[in-house]
mmCIF file of C-alpha atoms and ligand atoms in Angstrom:
data_model
loop_
_atom_site.group_PDB
_atom_site.id
_atom_site.type_symbol
_atom_site.label_atom_id
_atom_site.label_comp_id
_atom_site.label_asym_id
_atom_site.label_seq_id
_atom_site.Cartn_x
_atom_site.Cartn_y
_atom_site.Cartn_z
ATOM 1 C CA MET A 1 -0.029 -0.200 0.035
ATOM 2 C CA SER A 2 1.296 3.398 -1.253
ATOM 3 C CA GLY A 3 -1.546 5.994 -0.635
ATOM 4 C CA LYS A 4 -3.956 6.519 2.287
ATOM 5 C CA TYR A 5 -6.286 4.213 0.973
ATOM 6 C CA ALA A 6 -6.021 0.210 1.858
ATOM 7 C CA THR A 7 -7.127 -0.262 -1.240
ATOM 8 C CA GLU A 8 -9.304 -4.406 -1.572
ATOM 9 C CA THR A 9 -9.689 -5.862 -4.425
ATOM 10 C CA LEU A 10 -13.087 -7.918 -5.088
ATOM 11 C CA GLN A 11 -14.299 -10.509 -6.700
ATOM 12 C CA ALA A 12 -16.567 -10.382 -9.597
ATOM 13 C CA ASN A 13 -19.468 -12.153 -7.764
ATOM 14 C CA GLU A 14 -22.538 -11.163 -6.024
ATOM 15 C CA SER A 15 -20.873 -10.025 -2.636
ATOM 16 C CA GLY A 16 -18.151 -8.338 -4.777
ATOM 17 C CA ILE A 17 -20.383 -6.124 -6.376
ATOM 18 C CA ALA A 18 -22.576 -5.818 -3.520
ATOM 19 C CA ARG A 19 -19.572 -4.574 -1.821
ATOM 20 C CA ALA A 20 -18.320 -2.258 -4.210
ATOM 21 C CA ALA A 21 -22.561 -0.798 -4.411
ATOM 22 C CA ALA A 22 -22.298 0.129 -0.509
ATOM 23 C CA ILE A 23 -18.973 1.660 -1.550
ATOM 24 C CA LEU A 24 -20.127 3.670 -3.864
ATOM 25 C CA ARG A 25 -23.231 4.426 -2.332
ATOM 26 C CA ALA A 26 -20.961 6.113 0.465
ATOM 27 C CA GLY A 27 -19.087 8.574 -1.773
ATOM 28 C CA GLY A 28 -16.291 6.276 -2.438
ATOM 29 C CA LEU A 29 -14.024 5.348 -5.159
ATOM 30 C CA VAL A 30 -14.293 1.639 -7.450
ATOM 31 C CA ALA A 31 -12.262 0.412 -9.898
ATOM 32 C CA VAL A 32 -14.517 -1.738 -12.072
ATOM 33 C CA PRO A 33 -14.290 -3.489 -15.487
ATOM 34 C CA THR A 34 -15.643 -2.664 -18.548
ATOM 35 C CA GLU A 35 -15.570 -4.228 -22.050
ATOM 36 C CA THR A 36 -12.916 -1.345 -23.124
ATOM 37 C CA VAL A 37 -11.153 -0.461 -20.426
ATOM 38 C CA TYR A 38 -11.061 -1.041 -16.222
ATOM 39 C CA GLY A 39 -12.887 2.500 -15.373
ATOM 40 C CA LEU A 40 -12.426 4.597 -11.718
ATOM 41 C CA ALA A 41 -15.958 4.860 -10.799
ATOM 42 C CA ALA A 42 -17.690 6.971 -8.025
ATOM 43 C CA ARG A 43 -21.449 8.212 -7.923
ATOM 44 C CA ALA A 44 -22.011 11.158 -10.721
ATOM 45 C CA ASP A 45 -24.250 12.781 -8.435
ATOM 46 C CA SER A 46 -21.408 14.295 -5.605
ATOM 47 C CA GLU A 47 -19.366 16.739 -6.130
ATOM 48 C CA GLU A 48 -17.307 14.921 -3.471
ATOM 49 C CA ALA A 49 -17.076 11.613 -4.664
ATOM 50 C CA VAL A 50 -16.063 12.927 -8.259
ATOM 51 C CA GLY A 51 -13.786 15.427 -6.590
ATOM 52 C CA ARG A 52 -12.087 11.998 -5.357
ATOM 53 C CA ILE A 53 -11.509 10.744 -8.816
ATOM 54 C CA TYR A 54 -9.918 13.696 -10.426
ATOM 55 C CA GLU A 55 -7.817 13.655 -6.649
ATOM 56 C CA ALA A 56 -6.859 10.074 -7.299
ATOM 57 C CA LYS A 57 -5.738 10.008 -10.519
ATOM 58 C CA GLY A 58 -4.072 13.477 -10.797
ATOM 59 C CA ARG A 59 -6.469 14.274 -13.297
ATOM 60 C CA PRO A 60 -6.667 18.149 -14.476
ATOM 61 C CA SER A 61 -9.633 19.342 -13.190
ATOM 62 C CA PHE A 62 -10.622 21.060 -16.943
ATOM 63 C CA ASN A 63 -10.975 17.297 -18.538
ATOM 64 C CA PRO A 64 -14.846 15.813 -17.868
ATOM 65 C CA LEU A 65 -15.811 12.801 -17.034
ATOM 66 C CA ILE A 66 -17.777 9.992 -19.185
ATOM 67 C CA VAL A 67 -20.734 9.006 -17.535
ATOM 68 C CA HIS A 68 -22.153 5.543 -17.448
ATOM 69 C CA VAL A 69 -25.333 4.227 -17.073
ATOM 70 C CA PRO A 70 -27.685 0.999 -17.426
ATOM 71 C CA SER A 71 -30.138 2.296 -20.284
ATOM 72 C CA VAL A 72 -31.272 4.464 -22.749
ATOM 73 C CA GLU A 73 -34.083 5.389 -20.952
ATOM 74 C CA ARG A 74 -31.503 6.400 -17.838
ATOM 75 C CA ALA A 75 -29.206 8.404 -20.597
ATOM 76 C CA GLU A 76 -32.528 10.297 -21.540
ATOM 77 C CA SER A 77 -33.549 11.397 -18.147
ATOM 78 C CA LEU A 78 -29.519 13.288 -17.812
ATOM 79 C CA ALA A 79 -29.385 14.265 -21.706
ATOM 80 C CA LEU A 80 -31.109 15.710 -24.788
ATOM 81 C CA PHE A 81 -31.645 13.150 -27.489
ATOM 82 C CA SER A 82 -32.253 13.793 -30.786
ATOM 83 C CA ALA A 83 -33.667 11.281 -33.508
ATOM 84 C CA LYS A 84 -30.307 10.705 -34.768
ATOM 85 C CA ALA A 85 -28.529 10.517 -31.019
ATOM 86 C CA ARG A 86 -31.497 7.716 -29.886
ATOM 87 C CA GLU A 87 -30.730 5.907 -33.152
ATOM 88 C CA LEU A 88 -27.450 5.501 -32.189
ATOM 89 C CA ALA A 89 -27.721 4.375 -28.592
ATOM 90 C CA GLN A 90 -30.040 2.132 -29.933
ATOM 91 C CA ASP A 91 -27.729 0.414 -32.167
ATOM 92 C CA ASN A 92 -24.824 0.595 -30.418
ATOM 93 C CA TRP A 93 -25.653 0.315 -26.518
ATOM 94 C CA PRO A 94 -24.550 -1.753 -24.699
ATOM 95 C CA GLY A 95 -20.713 -1.558 -26.067
ATOM 96 C CA PRO A 96 -18.074 0.954 -26.520
ATOM 97 C CA LEU A 97 -19.370 4.018 -28.048
ATOM 98 C CA THR A 98 -19.550 7.345 -26.103
ATOM 99 C CA LEU A 99 -22.188 9.825 -26.997
ATOM 100 C CA VAL A 100 -21.809 13.957 -26.278
ATOM 101 C CA LEU A 101 -25.185 15.496 -26.092
ATOM 102 C CA PRO A 102 -26.513 18.410 -24.537
ATOM 103 C CA LYS A 103 -27.168 18.237 -21.019
ATOM 104 C CA ARG A 104 -30.356 18.594 -19.529
ATOM 105 C CA GLU A 105 -30.567 21.288 -16.750
ATOM 106 C CA ARG A 106 -32.072 19.818 -14.363
ATOM 107 C CA ALA A 107 -29.718 16.520 -14.802
ATOM 108 C CA SER A 108 -28.782 15.716 -10.935
ATOM 109 C CA LEU A 109 -25.033 15.284 -11.715
ATOM 110 C CA ALA A 110 -22.170 16.869 -9.863
ATOM 111 C CA ALA A 111 -20.815 19.985 -11.871
ATOM 112 C CA ARG A 112 -17.631 18.966 -11.601
ATOM 113 C CA VAL A 113 -18.263 15.642 -14.043
ATOM 114 C CA THR A 114 -18.814 17.743 -17.344
ATOM 115 C CA ALA A 115 -15.979 20.518 -16.306
ATOM 116 C CA GLY A 116 -18.509 23.292 -16.822
ATOM 117 C CA LEU A 117 -19.150 22.248 -20.447
ATOM 118 C CA PRO A 118 -22.917 22.056 -21.808
ATOM 119 C CA THR A 119 -22.308 18.686 -23.163
ATOM 120 C CA LEU A 120 -22.492 15.523 -21.171
ATOM 121 C CA ALA A 121 -20.168 12.040 -22.755
ATOM 122 C CA LEU A 122 -22.623 8.843 -21.861
ATOM 123 C CA ARG A 123 -22.112 5.508 -22.629
ATOM 124 C CA MET A 124 -23.690 2.322 -21.377
ATOM 125 C CA PRO A 125 -21.107 -0.156 -21.153
ATOM 126 C CA ASP A 126 -20.875 -3.858 -22.067
ATOM 127 C CA HIS A 127 -19.973 -5.646 -19.098
ATOM 128 C CA PRO A 128 -21.841 -7.956 -16.875
ATOM 129 C CA VAL A 129 -19.913 -6.794 -13.613
ATOM 130 C CA MET A 130 -20.268 -3.202 -14.689
ATOM 131 C CA ALA A 131 -23.917 -3.685 -15.709
ATOM 132 C CA ALA A 132 -24.662 -5.256 -12.409
ATOM 133 C CA LEU A 133 -23.336 -2.812 -10.748
ATOM 134 C CA LEU A 134 -24.852 0.005 -12.649
ATOM 135 C CA GLU A 135 -28.366 -1.987 -11.882
ATOM 136 C CA ALA A 136 -27.264 -2.739 -8.053
ATOM 137 C CA VAL A 137 -27.203 1.510 -7.608
ATOM 138 C CA ASP A 138 -29.680 4.399 -7.824
ATOM 139 C CA PHE A 139 -27.466 6.943 -9.032
ATOM 140 C CA PRO A 140 -25.114 6.962 -12.752
ATOM 141 C CA LEU A 141 -21.369 6.221 -12.351
ATOM 142 C CA ALA A 142 -18.822 8.843 -13.410
ATOM 143 C CA ALA A 143 -15.823 7.149 -14.931
ATOM 144 C CA PRO A 144 -12.697 7.902 -16.376
ATOM 145 C CA SER A 145 -10.114 5.313 -17.211
ATOM 146 C CA ALA A 146 -8.415 3.690 -13.550
ATOM 147 C CA ASN A 147 -4.913 5.442 -13.950
ATOM 148 C CA ARG A 148 -2.735 7.785 -13.280
ATOM 149 C CA SER A 149 -3.853 10.712 -15.964
ATOM 150 C CA GLY A 150 -1.559 10.598 -19.024
ATOM 151 C CA PHE A 151 -0.017 6.982 -17.787
ATOM 152 C CA ILE A 152 -1.088 3.616 -19.906
ATOM 153 C CA SER A 153 -4.634 2.800 -19.307
ATOM 154 C CA PRO A 154 -5.883 -0.581 -17.506
ATOM 155 C CA THR A 155 -7.063 -3.856 -18.974
ATOM 156 C CA SER A 156 -6.370 -6.102 -15.838
ATOM 157 C CA ALA A 157 -6.971 -5.683 -12.168
ATOM 158 C CA LYS A 158 -3.162 -5.878 -11.765
ATOM 159 C CA HIS A 159 -2.645 -2.565 -14.197
ATOM 160 C CA VAL A 160 -4.909 -0.472 -11.853
ATOM 161 C CA LEU A 161 -3.415 -1.452 -8.971
ATOM 162 C CA ALA A 162 0.068 -0.962 -10.198
ATOM 163 C CA SER A 163 -1.308 3.042 -10.561
ATOM 164 C CA LEU A 164 -3.658 3.545 -8.160
ATOM 165 C CA ASP A 165 -2.872 0.681 -5.142
ATOM 166 C CA GLY A 166 -3.751 2.611 -2.352
ATOM 167 C CA ARG A 167 -5.667 6.038 -3.626
ATOM 168 C CA ILE A 168 -8.830 4.225 -3.976
ATOM 169 C CA ASP A 169 -10.838 2.116 -1.851
ATOM 170 C CA ALA A 170 -11.405 -0.915 -4.565
ATOM 171 C CA VAL A 171 -10.860 -2.679 -7.816
ATOM 172 C CA ILE A 172 -13.113 -5.744 -8.448
ATOM 173 C CA ASP A 173 -11.137 -8.303 -10.700
ATOM 174 C CA GLY A 174 -13.546 -9.128 -13.231
ATOM 175 C CA GLY A 175 -9.941 -10.165 -15.785
ATOM 176 C CA PRO A 176 -8.634 -8.743 -18.672
ATOM 177 C CA SER A 177 -10.543 -5.920 -21.116
ATOM 178 C CA ARG A 178 -12.181 -7.988 -24.251
ATOM 179 C CA SER A 179 -12.083 -4.960 -26.241
ATOM 180 C CA GLY A 180 -8.983 -3.305 -24.706
ATOM 181 C CA LEU A 181 -8.989 0.263 -26.246
ATOM 182 C CA GLU A 182 -11.016 3.397 -24.577
ATOM 183 C CA SER A 183 -15.024 3.735 -26.356
ATOM 184 C CA THR A 184 -15.339 5.707 -29.995
ATOM 185 C CA ILE A 185 -16.326 8.861 -28.778
ATOM 186 C CA VAL A 186 -19.349 10.930 -31.182
ATOM 187 C CA ALA A 187 -20.756 14.355 -30.596
ATOM 188 C CA VAL A 188 -24.167 14.424 -32.151
ATOM 189 C CA ARG A 189 -24.585 18.576 -32.732
ATOM 190 C CA GLU A 190 -27.690 20.058 -32.920
ATOM 191 C CA ASP A 191 -28.357 20.302 -36.411
ATOM 192 C CA GLY A 192 -28.117 16.284 -36.270
ATOM 193 C CA SER A 193 -24.096 16.027 -37.910
ATOM 194 C CA LEU A 194 -21.381 13.686 -35.834
ATOM 195 C CA GLU A 195 -18.088 14.533 -35.235
ATOM 196 C CA GLN A 196 -16.361 11.683 -33.854
ATOM 197 C CA LEU A 197 -13.627 13.214 -31.028
ATOM 198 C CA ARG A 198 -11.666 10.100 -29.943
ATOM 199 C CA PRO A 199 -11.260 7.126 -32.002
ATOM 200 C CA GLY A 200 -12.470 3.217 -30.946
ATOM 201 C CA PRO A 201 -13.561 -0.012 -31.412
ATOM 202 C CA ILE A 202 -16.586 0.772 -33.587
ATOM 203 C CA GLU A 203 -16.801 3.496 -36.236
ATOM 204 C CA VAL A 204 -20.120 5.514 -36.864
ATOM 205 C CA ALA A 205 -18.952 8.855 -37.729
ATOM 206 C CA PRO A 206 -16.383 11.248 -39.551
ATOM 207 C CA ARG A 207 -13.216 11.818 -37.936
ATOM 208 C CA ASN A 208 -13.237 15.629 -36.243
ATOM 209 C CA SER A 209 -10.894 17.555 -38.258
ATOM 210 C CA SER A 210 -9.540 18.900 -35.162
ATOM 211 C CA SER A 211 -8.962 16.347 -33.319
ATOM 212 C CA GLY A 212 -5.620 15.736 -32.548
ATOM 213 C CA SER A 213 -4.506 19.040 -31.407
ATOM 214 C CA GLY A 214 -7.012 18.464 -28.801
ATOM 215 C CA ALA A 215 -7.855 21.939 -27.044
ATOM 216 C CA ILE A 216 -11.527 22.596 -28.250
ATOM 217 C CA GLU A 217 -14.302 19.513 -27.951
ATOM 218 C CA ALA A 218 -12.365 16.713 -26.398
ATOM 219 C CA PRO A 219 -10.102 17.890 -23.803
ATOM 220 C CA GLY A 220 -8.550 14.988 -22.390
ATOM 221 C CA GLN A 221 -7.611 14.096 -26.144
ATOM 222 C CA LEU A 222 -3.911 15.906 -25.236
ATOM 223 C CA ALA A 223 -1.343 15.448 -27.785
ATOM 224 C CA SER A 224 0.809 13.196 -24.980
ATOM 225 C CA HIS A 225 -1.196 10.136 -23.251
ATOM 226 C CA TYR A 226 -1.116 6.828 -22.647
ATOM 227 C CA ALA A 227 2.616 7.096 -21.434
ATOM 228 C CA PRO A 228 4.641 4.442 -20.629
ATOM 229 C CA GLY A 229 7.271 7.034 -18.835
ATOM 230 C CA LYS A 230 10.227 5.906 -21.776
ATOM 231 C CA PRO A 231 10.434 6.490 -25.348
ATOM 232 C CA LEU A 232 8.609 4.731 -27.480
ATOM 233 C CA ARG A 233 9.489 4.335 -31.457
ATOM 234 C CA LEU A 234 6.866 3.876 -34.069
ATOM 235 C CA HIS A 235 7.152 2.067 -37.186
ATOM 236 C CA ALA A 236 9.577 -0.074 -36.321
ATOM 237 C CA ASP A 237 10.342 -3.106 -38.135
ATOM 238 C CA GLU A 238 13.843 -4.191 -36.144
ATOM 239 C CA HIS A 239 15.325 -3.342 -32.560
ATOM 240 C CA ALA A 240 18.437 -2.679 -31.279
ATOM 241 C CA ALA A 241 19.187 -4.636 -27.927
ATOM 242 C CA ASP A 242 18.351 -2.108 -24.988
ATOM 243 C CA GLU A 243 14.648 -1.377 -26.460
ATOM 244 C CA PHE A 244 11.431 -3.691 -25.596
ATOM 245 C CA MET A 245 10.261 -4.706 -28.883
ATOM 246 C CA ILE A 246 6.462 -4.944 -29.530
ATOM 247 C CA GLY A 247 5.492 -6.896 -32.184
ATOM 248 C CA PHE A 248 2.611 -7.562 -34.680
ATOM 249 C CA GLY A 249 2.446 -10.105 -37.458
ATOM 250 C CA ALA A 250 5.615 -11.700 -38.787
ATOM 251 C CA ILE A 251 7.348 -9.200 -36.525
ATOM 252 C CA THR A 252 7.692 -10.974 -33.072
ATOM 253 C CA GLY A 253 8.199 -8.862 -29.947
ATOM 254 C CA ASP A 254 9.391 -8.822 -26.566
ATOM 255 C CA CYS A 255 5.474 -9.023 -26.534
ATOM 256 C CA THR A 256 3.520 -9.549 -29.654
ATOM 257 C CA LEU A 257 0.372 -8.006 -30.421
ATOM 258 C CA SER A 258 -0.911 -10.489 -32.677
ATOM 259 C CA GLU A 259 0.570 -13.200 -34.328
ATOM 260 C CA THR A 260 -2.012 -13.688 -37.081
ATOM 261 C CA GLY A 261 -1.815 -9.785 -38.219
ATOM 262 C CA ASN A 262 -5.466 -9.895 -36.360
ATOM 263 C CA LEU A 263 -6.512 -6.171 -35.035
ATOM 264 C CA GLU A 264 -8.532 -6.447 -32.935
ATOM 265 C CA GLU A 265 -6.837 -9.472 -30.824
ATOM 266 C CA ALA A 266 -3.858 -6.462 -30.898
ATOM 267 C CA ALA A 267 -6.292 -3.601 -29.312
ATOM 268 C CA SER A 268 -6.867 -6.186 -26.901
ATOM 269 C CA ARG A 269 -3.262 -6.686 -26.185
ATOM 270 C CA LEU A 270 -1.947 -3.150 -26.466
ATOM 271 C CA TYR A 271 -1.954 -1.590 -23.384
ATOM 272 C CA ALA A 272 -0.806 -5.238 -21.556
ATOM 273 C CA CYS A 273 1.850 -5.136 -24.034
ATOM 274 C CA LEU A 274 2.774 -0.892 -22.881
ATOM 275 C CA HIS A 275 2.437 -2.452 -19.462
ATOM 276 C CA ALA A 276 4.650 -4.779 -20.237
ATOM 277 C CA GLY A 277 7.455 -2.594 -22.008
ATOM 278 C CA ALA A 278 6.997 -0.168 -19.034
ATOM 279 C CA ARG A 279 7.884 -2.704 -16.584
ATOM 280 C CA SER A 280 11.167 -4.320 -18.273
ATOM 281 C CA GLY A 281 14.476 -3.401 -17.713
ATOM 282 C CA LYS A 282 14.773 -1.686 -20.853
ATOM 283 C CA PRO A 283 15.226 2.033 -21.501
ATOM 284 C CA ARG A 284 13.027 2.015 -24.674
ATOM 285 C CA ILE A 285 10.435 0.518 -26.387
ATOM 286 C CA ALA A 286 10.366 -0.210 -30.320
ATOM 287 C CA VAL A 287 6.799 -1.050 -32.256
ATOM 288 C CA ALA A 288 6.065 -2.475 -35.109
ATOM 289 C CA SER A 289 3.898 -0.815 -37.728
ATOM 290 C CA ILE A 290 0.473 -1.460 -37.393
ATOM 291 C CA PRO A 291 -2.189 -1.002 -40.560
ATOM 292 C CA ASP A 292 -4.194 2.300 -40.527
ATOM 293 C CA ARG A 293 -7.726 0.606 -40.974
ATOM 294 C CA GLU A 294 -10.864 -0.596 -38.662
ATOM 295 C CA ILE A 295 -9.764 -0.263 -35.433
ATOM 296 C CA GLY A 296 -5.821 -0.146 -36.381
ATOM 297 C CA LEU A 297 -6.707 3.685 -36.541
ATOM 298 C CA ALA A 298 -8.073 3.849 -33.058
ATOM 299 C CA ILE A 299 -4.296 1.629 -31.808
ATOM 300 C CA ASN A 300 -1.877 4.168 -34.015
ATOM 301 C CA ASP A 301 -3.798 7.010 -32.524
ATOM 302 C CA ARG A 302 -2.921 5.725 -29.153
ATOM 303 C CA LEU A 303 0.465 4.783 -30.100
ATOM 304 C CA ARG A 304 1.012 8.038 -31.338
ATOM 305 C CA ARG A 305 0.173 10.174 -28.038
ATOM 306 C CA ALA A 306 2.172 7.258 -26.358
ATOM 307 C CA ALA A 307 5.550 8.055 -28.390
ATOM 308 C CA THR A 308 5.028 12.108 -27.718
ATOM 309 C CA PRO A 309 6.697 12.835 -24.205
ATOM 310 C CA PRO A 310 4.773 14.799 -22.120
ATOM 311 C CA ASP A 311 5.307 18.500 -21.449
HETATM 312 O O1 TXA B 1 -14.194 3.024 -22.868
HETATM 313 C C1 TXA B 1 -14.083 3.955 -21.882
HETATM 314 O O2 TXA B 1 -14.499 5.038 -22.476
HETATM 315 C C2 TXA B 1 -14.189 4.285 -20.715
HETATM 316 C C3 TXA B 1 -13.932 3.485 -19.854
HETATM 317 C C4 TXA B 1 -14.049 3.327 -18.519
HETATM 318 O O3 TXA B 1 -16.204 3.878 -20.060
HETATM 319 N N1 TXA B 1 -13.737 5.484 -20.026
HETATM 320 C C5 TXA B 1 -12.888 6.432 -20.749
HETATM 321 O O4 TXA B 1 -12.599 7.964 -19.874
HETATM 322 O O5 TXA B 1 -11.548 6.264 -21.459
HETATM 323 P P1 TXA B 1 -11.627 8.621 -19.956
HETATM 324 O O6 TXA B 1 -11.733 9.746 -18.995
HETATM 325 O O7 TXA B 1 -10.248 8.241 -19.505
HETATM 326 O O8 TXA B 1 -11.468 9.413 -21.421
HETATM 327 C C6 TXA B 1 -12.846 10.253 -21.329
HETATM 328 C C7 TXA B 1 -12.902 11.421 -22.733
HETATM 329 C C8 TXA B 1 -11.891 12.312 -22.096
HETATM 330 O O9 TXA B 1 -11.218 12.506 -23.437
HETATM 331 C C9 TXA B 1 -13.005 12.989 -22.082
HETATM 332 O O10 TXA B 1 -12.179 15.046 -22.458
HETATM 333 C C10 TXA B 1 -13.814 12.943 -23.006
HETATM 334 O O11 TXA B 1 -13.883 11.866 -22.780
HETATM 335 N N2 TXA B 1 -14.829 13.767 -22.900
HETATM 336 C C11 TXA B 1 -15.650 13.547 -21.831
HETATM 337 N N3 TXA B 1 -16.574 14.767 -21.375
HETATM 338 C C12 TXA B 1 -16.833 15.269 -22.373
HETATM 339 C C13 TXA B 1 -17.901 15.869 -23.256
HETATM 340 N N4 TXA B 1 -18.389 17.279 -22.339
HETATM 341 N N5 TXA B 1 -17.290 16.825 -24.352
HETATM 342 C C14 TXA B 1 -16.583 16.173 -24.827
HETATM 343 N N6 TXA B 1 -15.448 15.090 -24.698
HETATM 344 C C15 TXA B 1 -15.844 14.808 -23.681
HETATM 345 MG MG1 MG B 2 -8.028 7.955 -20.290
#
C-alpha cells in the first residue's frame, strides 16, 4: 500500500458487487471492469465523490468525465437525445460508444463531471459486472479510465493496482478487458451532424478535423497520453538491444500484439504490451507498424500519443 487507502480487491461475484455498491453509495472510489478498459467509478451525483476521482488520478479539473448508465432511458433523463442520437444508442448500446449530447439543465449530476461544459458524455457499457453494479445503485457512475492521468490505461486489475494502489477504495477483478481500447466518442450536434472526437472500437462518424490538437472539444485528447514513461519508437521493423520490442504479425517482439496480424486481438493486447514494456528493464520501447484501417486507426491514435513526450 502506497497511499491513504487500503485498496481492497473484490471478486467479480454477487458479494463483491454488493460491497462495491456500498462503497459507491458512501461516496468512495471503485475500479470496475468494462469491455473497453477498467474504469474508476464514483457516484456522478456527488461533488465530493467526483472530486475524489480527479484527486486519485491527478487529473486536470478541465477534463470532463464519461457518465455510465444502465439503460437508454436513464441516459435520456440526463441529456437531450435527438432522433439521430436515439438511433445511435439503440444500435450500439450496450457497447463501446460514448455519445456527447446537450446536458439537461436539471440533471442531477455534480458540476465537476462535465467540467463546466454544456454537453455530457454518456455510455452504457457492455460488461456483466459493470451492468450489475449500475443496476445495484440508484445513481449513474462517472468513470474515467482507472490509471494515473497521462499514463497507460488498465486492461486488468493488476494494471489498476500498479498505478492506483493505496489511492482508491477497491478494485473488482473481472479479468482482462475484452476490447482493450477506450470507447469511440461521438458528438451529436444540434443540426444532427456527427463528429468523432476519439477513435475507438466502432466507427460510426467521420473523424473530427481538429482532433489530435485536442484543445477544443475533447480536452482529454491531449497530444501526450497513455505514456509508458520511457521513449517509444513507432514503425520499427527491427529493434536495438536496449529496446523492448512490441511486435505485430510477422514481426515477433518481447510482447506480440497478434501473431496472425489480427487487429482486434492487437487492440485487446495493446495496453498489456505497453505495461510490460514500461515494467521491463529496457530503457526504450519500439513498436512494429500497425495497418491504419478499422480498429488499427484507434490503435495508431493511442500509439502516437504514447510516443509523444509529456510537456
Ligand atoms: O471506454 C471508455 O470510454 C472508458 C471506460 C471506463 O468507460 N472511459 C474512458 O474515460 O476512457 P476517460 O476519462 O479516460 O476518457 C474520457 C474522454 C476524455 O478525453 C474527455 O475529455 C472526453 O472523454 N469527454 C468527457 N466529457 C466530454 C464532453 N462533454 N465533451 C467532449 N469530450 C468529453
Ligand atoms: Mg483515460
